[in-house]
CSV table of C-alpha atoms in Angstrom, one decimal:
chain,number,residue,atom,x,y,z
P,1,MET,CA,0.0,-0.1,0.2
P,2,TYR,CA,1.0,3.7,-0.7
P,3,PHE,CA,1.9,4.3,3.1
P,4,ASP,CA,3.5,0.8,4.0
P,5,THR,CA,6.9,2.1,2.7
P,6,LEU,CA,6.9,5.4,4.7
P,7,ILE,CA,6.5,4.4,8.0
P,8,ASP,CA,10.2,2.7,8.6
P,9,GLY,CA,11.4,4.5,11.7
P,10,VAL,CA,8.2,4.9,13.5
P,11,GLY,CA,7.8,3.5,16.6
P,12,SER,CA,6.5,0.0,17.5
P,13,ASP,CA,3.6,1.1,19.4
P,14,TRP,CA,2.6,3.8,16.4
P,15,GLN,CA,3.2,1.1,13.7
P,16,GLN,CA,0.3,-1.3,15.2
P,17,HIS,CA,-1.8,1.6,15.3
P,18,PHE,CA,-1.1,3.2,11.9
P,19,GLN,CA,-1.4,-0.6,10.3
P,20,ALA,CA,-4.8,-0.7,11.6
P,21,GLU,CA,-6.0,2.2,10.5
P,22,PHE,CA,-4.1,1.7,6.8
P,23,GLU,CA,-7.0,-1.1,6.6
P,24,GLN,CA,-9.8,1.4,6.9
P,25,GLY,CA,-11.7,2.8,3.7
P,26,TYR,CA,-10.8,6.3,4.3
P,27,MET,CA,-7.1,5.5,4.4
P,28,ASN,CA,-7.7,3.6,1.2
P,29,ALA,CA,-9.3,6.3,-0.5
P,30,LEU,CA,-6.1,8.8,0.7
P,31,ALA,CA,-3.9,6.7,-0.9
P,32,LYS,CA,-5.6,6.6,-3.9
P,33,PHE,CA,-5.9,10.2,-4.0
P,34,LEU,CA,-2.2,10.8,-3.2
P,35,GLU,CA,-1.1,8.5,-6.0
P,36,VAL,CA,-3.5,10.4,-8.4
P,37,GLU,CA,-1.8,14.1,-7.0
P,38,GLU,CA,1.2,12.0,-8.1
P,39,VAL,CA,0.2,10.9,-11.5
P,40,CYS,CA,-1.1,13.9,-12.2
P,41,GLY,CA,1.9,16.1,-11.9
P,42,GLN,CA,1.1,17.8,-8.5
P,43,THR,CA,3.3,19.0,-6.3
P,44,VAL,CA,2.5,17.6,-2.7
P,45,TYR,CA,4.3,18.5,0.4
P,46,PRO,CA,6.2,17.4,2.4
P,47,PRO,CA,8.5,15.2,0.2
P,48,LYS,CA,6.9,11.3,0.8
P,49,PRO,CA,9.4,10.3,3.4
P,50,TYR,CA,9.0,13.1,5.8
P,51,ILE,CA,4.8,12.7,5.9
P,52,PHE,CA,5.5,10.8,9.2
P,53,ASN,CA,8.3,12.3,10.3
P,54,ALA,CA,6.5,13.9,13.2
P,55,PHE,CA,6.4,9.8,14.8
P,56,LYS,CA,9.8,9.0,13.8
P,57,GLN,CA,11.5,11.2,16.6
P,58,THR,CA,11.9,11.0,20.4
P,59,PRO,CA,9.0,9.3,22.7
P,60,PHE,CA,6.9,12.6,23.4
P,61,LYS,CA,5.8,14.0,26.6
P,62,VAL,CA,4.3,17.5,24.9
P,63,VAL,CA,2.1,17.7,21.5
P,64,ILE,CA,1.9,20.7,19.4
P,65,VAL,CA,-1.2,21.1,17.3
P,66,GLY,CA,-0.4,22.4,13.8
P,67,GLN,CA,-3.5,22.6,11.2
P,68,ASP,CA,-1.8,22.2,7.9
P,69,PRO,CA,1.8,21.6,6.5
P,70,TYR,CA,3.4,24.6,4.7
P,71,HIS,CA,3.1,24.7,1.4
P,72,GLY,CA,5.7,26.8,-0.2
P,73,ALA,CA,8.3,25.1,-1.9
P,74,GLY,CA,10.7,23.4,0.5
P,75,GLN,CA,9.5,24.6,3.6
P,76,ALA,CA,7.4,21.4,5.3
P,77,HIS,CA,9.5,18.4,6.4
P,78,GLY,CA,6.6,16.8,8.6
P,79,LEU,CA,6.8,18.9,11.8
P,80,SER,CA,4.1,21.6,12.8
P,81,PHE,CA,5.2,25.1,12.2
P,82,SER,CA,9.0,24.0,11.6
P,83,VAL,CA,10.8,24.3,8.6
P,84,PRO,CA,14.3,22.9,7.5
P,85,ASP,CA,17.6,24.8,7.4
P,86,GLY,CA,18.1,27.4,5.1
P,87,MET,CA,14.4,28.5,4.5
P,88,ASN,CA,13.2,31.6,6.0
P,89,THR,CA,11.4,32.0,9.4
P,90,PRO,CA,7.5,31.7,8.3
P,91,PRO,CA,5.3,34.5,10.5
P,92,SER,CA,3.8,32.3,12.7
P,93,LEU,CA,6.9,30.8,13.9
P,94,LYS,CA,8.4,34.4,13.9
P,95,ASN,CA,5.7,35.1,16.9
P,96,ILE,CA,6.5,31.8,18.4
P,97,TYR,CA,9.6,33.0,18.9
P,98,LYS,CA,8.8,36.4,20.2
P,99,GLU,CA,6.7,34.5,22.8
P,100,ILE,CA,9.4,32.2,23.9
P,101,SER,CA,11.8,35.1,24.1
P,102,ARG,CA,9.5,37.3,26.1
P,103,ASP,CA,8.5,34.4,28.6
P,104,THR,CA,11.9,32.5,29.1
P,105,GLY,CA,14.4,35.5,27.7
P,106,MET,CA,15.6,33.1,24.5
P,107,ASN,CA,17.5,34.9,22.1
P,108,ILE,CA,15.5,34.8,19.0
P,109,PRO,CA,17.0,32.5,16.1
P,110,MET,CA,17.3,33.1,12.6
P,111,TYR,CA,16.1,29.9,11.4
P,112,GLY,CA,13.4,27.9,11.7
P,113,ASN,CA,14.1,24.0,12.3
P,114,LEU,CA,12.4,22.5,15.1
P,115,GLU,CA,13.9,19.1,15.6
P,116,THR,CA,15.5,19.7,18.6
P,117,TRP,CA,12.2,20.1,20.3
P,118,ALA,CA,10.9,16.8,18.3
P,119,LYS,CA,13.9,14.8,20.1
P,120,GLN,CA,13.2,16.2,23.7
P,121,GLY,CA,10.0,15.0,23.4
P,122,VAL,CA,7.5,17.4,21.7
P,123,LEU,CA,5.2,16.0,19.2
P,124,LEU,CA,4.9,18.4,16.1
P,125,LEU,CA,1.5,17.3,14.7
P,126,ASN,CA,0.0,18.5,11.8
P,127,ALA,CA,-3.9,17.6,11.6
P,128,SER,CA,-3.4,17.2,7.9
P,129,LEU,CA,0.0,15.3,7.3
P,130,THR,CA,0.2,16.5,3.2
P,131,VAL,CA,-0.9,19.6,1.4
P,132,ARG,CA,-0.7,20.6,-2.4
P,133,GLU,CA,1.4,22.9,-3.4
P,134,GLY,CA,0.7,26.7,-2.8
P,135,GLN,CA,-3.4,25.7,-1.8
P,136,ALA,CA,-3.6,25.8,2.1
P,137,ASN,CA,-6.0,22.7,3.5
P,138,SER,CA,-6.1,21.2,-0.1
P,139,HIS,CA,-6.2,17.8,1.4
P,140,SER,CA,-7.6,18.0,4.9
P,141,LYS,CA,-11.1,16.5,4.2
P,142,LYS,CA,-9.3,13.7,2.0
P,143,GLY,CA,-8.9,11.7,5.2
P,144,TRP,CA,-6.0,12.9,7.6
P,145,LEU,CA,-8.1,14.7,9.9
P,146,THR,CA,-9.6,11.0,10.4
P,147,PHE,CA,-6.5,10.1,10.8
P,148,THR,CA,-4.5,12.5,13.0
P,149,ASN,CA,-7.7,12.5,15.2
P,150,SER,CA,-7.3,8.5,15.9
P,151,CYS,CA,-3.8,9.1,17.0
P,152,ILE,CA,-4.9,11.9,19.3
P,153,GLU,CA,-7.4,9.8,20.6
P,154,LYS,CA,-5.0,6.7,21.3
P,155,ILE,CA,-2.6,9.4,23.2
P,156,ASN,CA,-5.8,10.4,25.2
P,157,ARG,CA,-6.5,7.1,26.3
P,158,ASP,CA,-3.2,5.2,26.2
P,159,HIS,CA,-0.9,7.4,27.9
P,160,GLU,CA,-1.1,9.8,31.1
P,161,GLY,CA,0.3,13.7,31.6
P,162,VAL,CA,0.8,14.6,28.3
P,163,VAL,CA,0.8,18.2,27.9
P,164,PHE,CA,-0.9,19.6,24.7
P,165,LEU,CA,-0.3,22.9,23.4
P,166,ALA,CA,-3.4,24.1,21.8
P,167,TRP,CA,-3.1,27.2,19.4
P,168,GLY,CA,-6.2,28.6,17.7
P,169,ARG,CA,-9.6,27.5,17.8
P,170,PHE,CA,-8.8,24.6,15.2
P,171,ALA,CA,-6.2,23.1,17.7
P,172,HIS,CA,-9.1,23.7,20.5
P,173,ASP,CA,-11.9,21.5,18.6
P,174,VAL,CA,-8.8,18.9,18.0
P,175,CYS,CA,-8.4,18.6,21.8
P,176,ALA,CA,-11.6,19.2,23.1
P,177,ASN,CA,-11.9,15.3,24.1
P,178,ILE,CA,-8.9,15.3,25.7
P,179,ASP,CA,-9.5,13.8,29.6
P,180,LEU,CA,-8.3,16.5,31.8
P,181,ASN,CA,-8.1,14.1,34.5
P,182,LYS,CA,-5.0,12.7,32.9
P,183,HIS,CA,-3.9,15.2,30.5
P,184,CYS,CA,-3.0,18.9,30.7
P,185,VAL,CA,-4.6,21.3,28.1
P,186,ILE,CA,-3.1,24.9,27.3
P,187,LYS,CA,-5.3,27.1,24.9
P,188,THR,CA,-4.2,30.1,23.3
P,189,SER,CA,-5.3,32.2,20.1
P,190,HIS,CA,-3.1,31.4,17.2
P,191,PRO,CA,0.5,32.9,17.0
P,192,SER,CA,-0.6,34.0,13.1
P,193,PRO,CA,-0.3,37.8,12.9
P,194,LEU,CA,-3.8,37.7,12.2
P,195,GLY,CA,-4.8,36.0,15.8
P,196,ALA,CA,-1.3,36.1,18.1
P,197,THR,CA,-3.0,39.3,20.2
P,198,LYS,CA,-6.7,38.0,20.4
P,199,SER,CA,-8.4,36.2,22.8
P,200,GLY,CA,-11.6,34.6,23.8
P,201,LYS,CA,-13.7,33.5,26.6
P,202,GLU,CA,-12.1,30.0,26.9
P,203,PHE,CA,-8.6,30.9,25.5
P,204,VAL,CA,-5.9,33.9,26.1
P,205,ALA,CA,-3.8,35.7,23.3
P,206,PHE,CA,-0.9,33.7,22.1
P,207,MET,CA,1.4,36.9,23.0
P,208,GLY,CA,1.9,37.0,26.6
P,209,SER,CA,0.3,34.1,27.4
P,210,GLY,CA,3.7,32.5,29.1
P,211,CYS,CA,2.4,29.0,27.5
P,212,PHE,CA,6.0,27.6,27.1
P,213,THR,CA,7.1,28.6,31.2
P,214,GLN,CA,3.2,26.7,31.5
P,215,VAL,CA,4.6,23.4,29.7
P,216,ASN,CA,7.6,23.4,31.6
P,217,ASN,CA,5.8,24.0,34.9
P,218,GLU,CA,3.5,21.1,34.2
P,219,LEU,CA,6.1,18.8,33.4
P,220,LYS,CA,7.9,19.5,36.8
P,221,ARG,CA,4.9,18.8,38.5
P,222,LEU,CA,4.5,15.6,36.7
P,223,GLY,CA,8.4,14.8,37.6
P,224,LYS,CA,9.4,14.9,33.9
P,225,ALA,CA,12.3,17.2,32.3
P,226,PRO,CA,11.1,20.3,31.4
P,227,ILE,CA,11.9,21.5,27.3
P,228,GLN,CA,14.8,23.6,26.7
P,229,TRP,CA,13.0,26.1,24.3
P,230,ASP,CA,16.1,27.7,23.6
P,231,THR,CA,18.0,24.8,22.1
P,232,LEU,CA,17.3,24.6,18.6
P,233,HIS,CA,20.7,23.3,17.2
């Protein structure tokens, strides 16, 4: 099947879950859709080897929920909000850096590769794992949301003490069924320039939220090592 060769390096626990999902009709339909995209010459991001990249990193203790991979050339590499070395830092990530700097005193880096966060145990998960070049959310209704929701539910069911960073209403909805007796969900607005300073009845503005310190305080409470947010290389 289309996905089987792409999950080498994914942990055995996830592999078992993935294989069960791959047998479902919606994933067969998604695989056929991606094959057609390829045959028709559509450029899809991230490159195939990076589609499941978020699940190939260190076992996680924090989850940051993104919506869609970057749809510009060379930007997406399978980690939400992250770009490979050599790429300009996208606007949302610039605001993420600004808030970390305000919150923790970190010097703002000139690059946007967040792999070091992933290696410390941050699952950088986009709700859709692929996108057509130049067309945001173009694959979001093709089955990915069902797949990633199943992954979120697995985390909710099978783990304890996971800290979720939910930025923006989309992420709030994705995390709506998280068991707060087992896990922690920290809600803010989205870090994009359009949303970073907005707040609502159930969430605070991203800018000024102190959400990165909140994550580390919760990890310490759980007896887990905090994330070194300023360690990016």
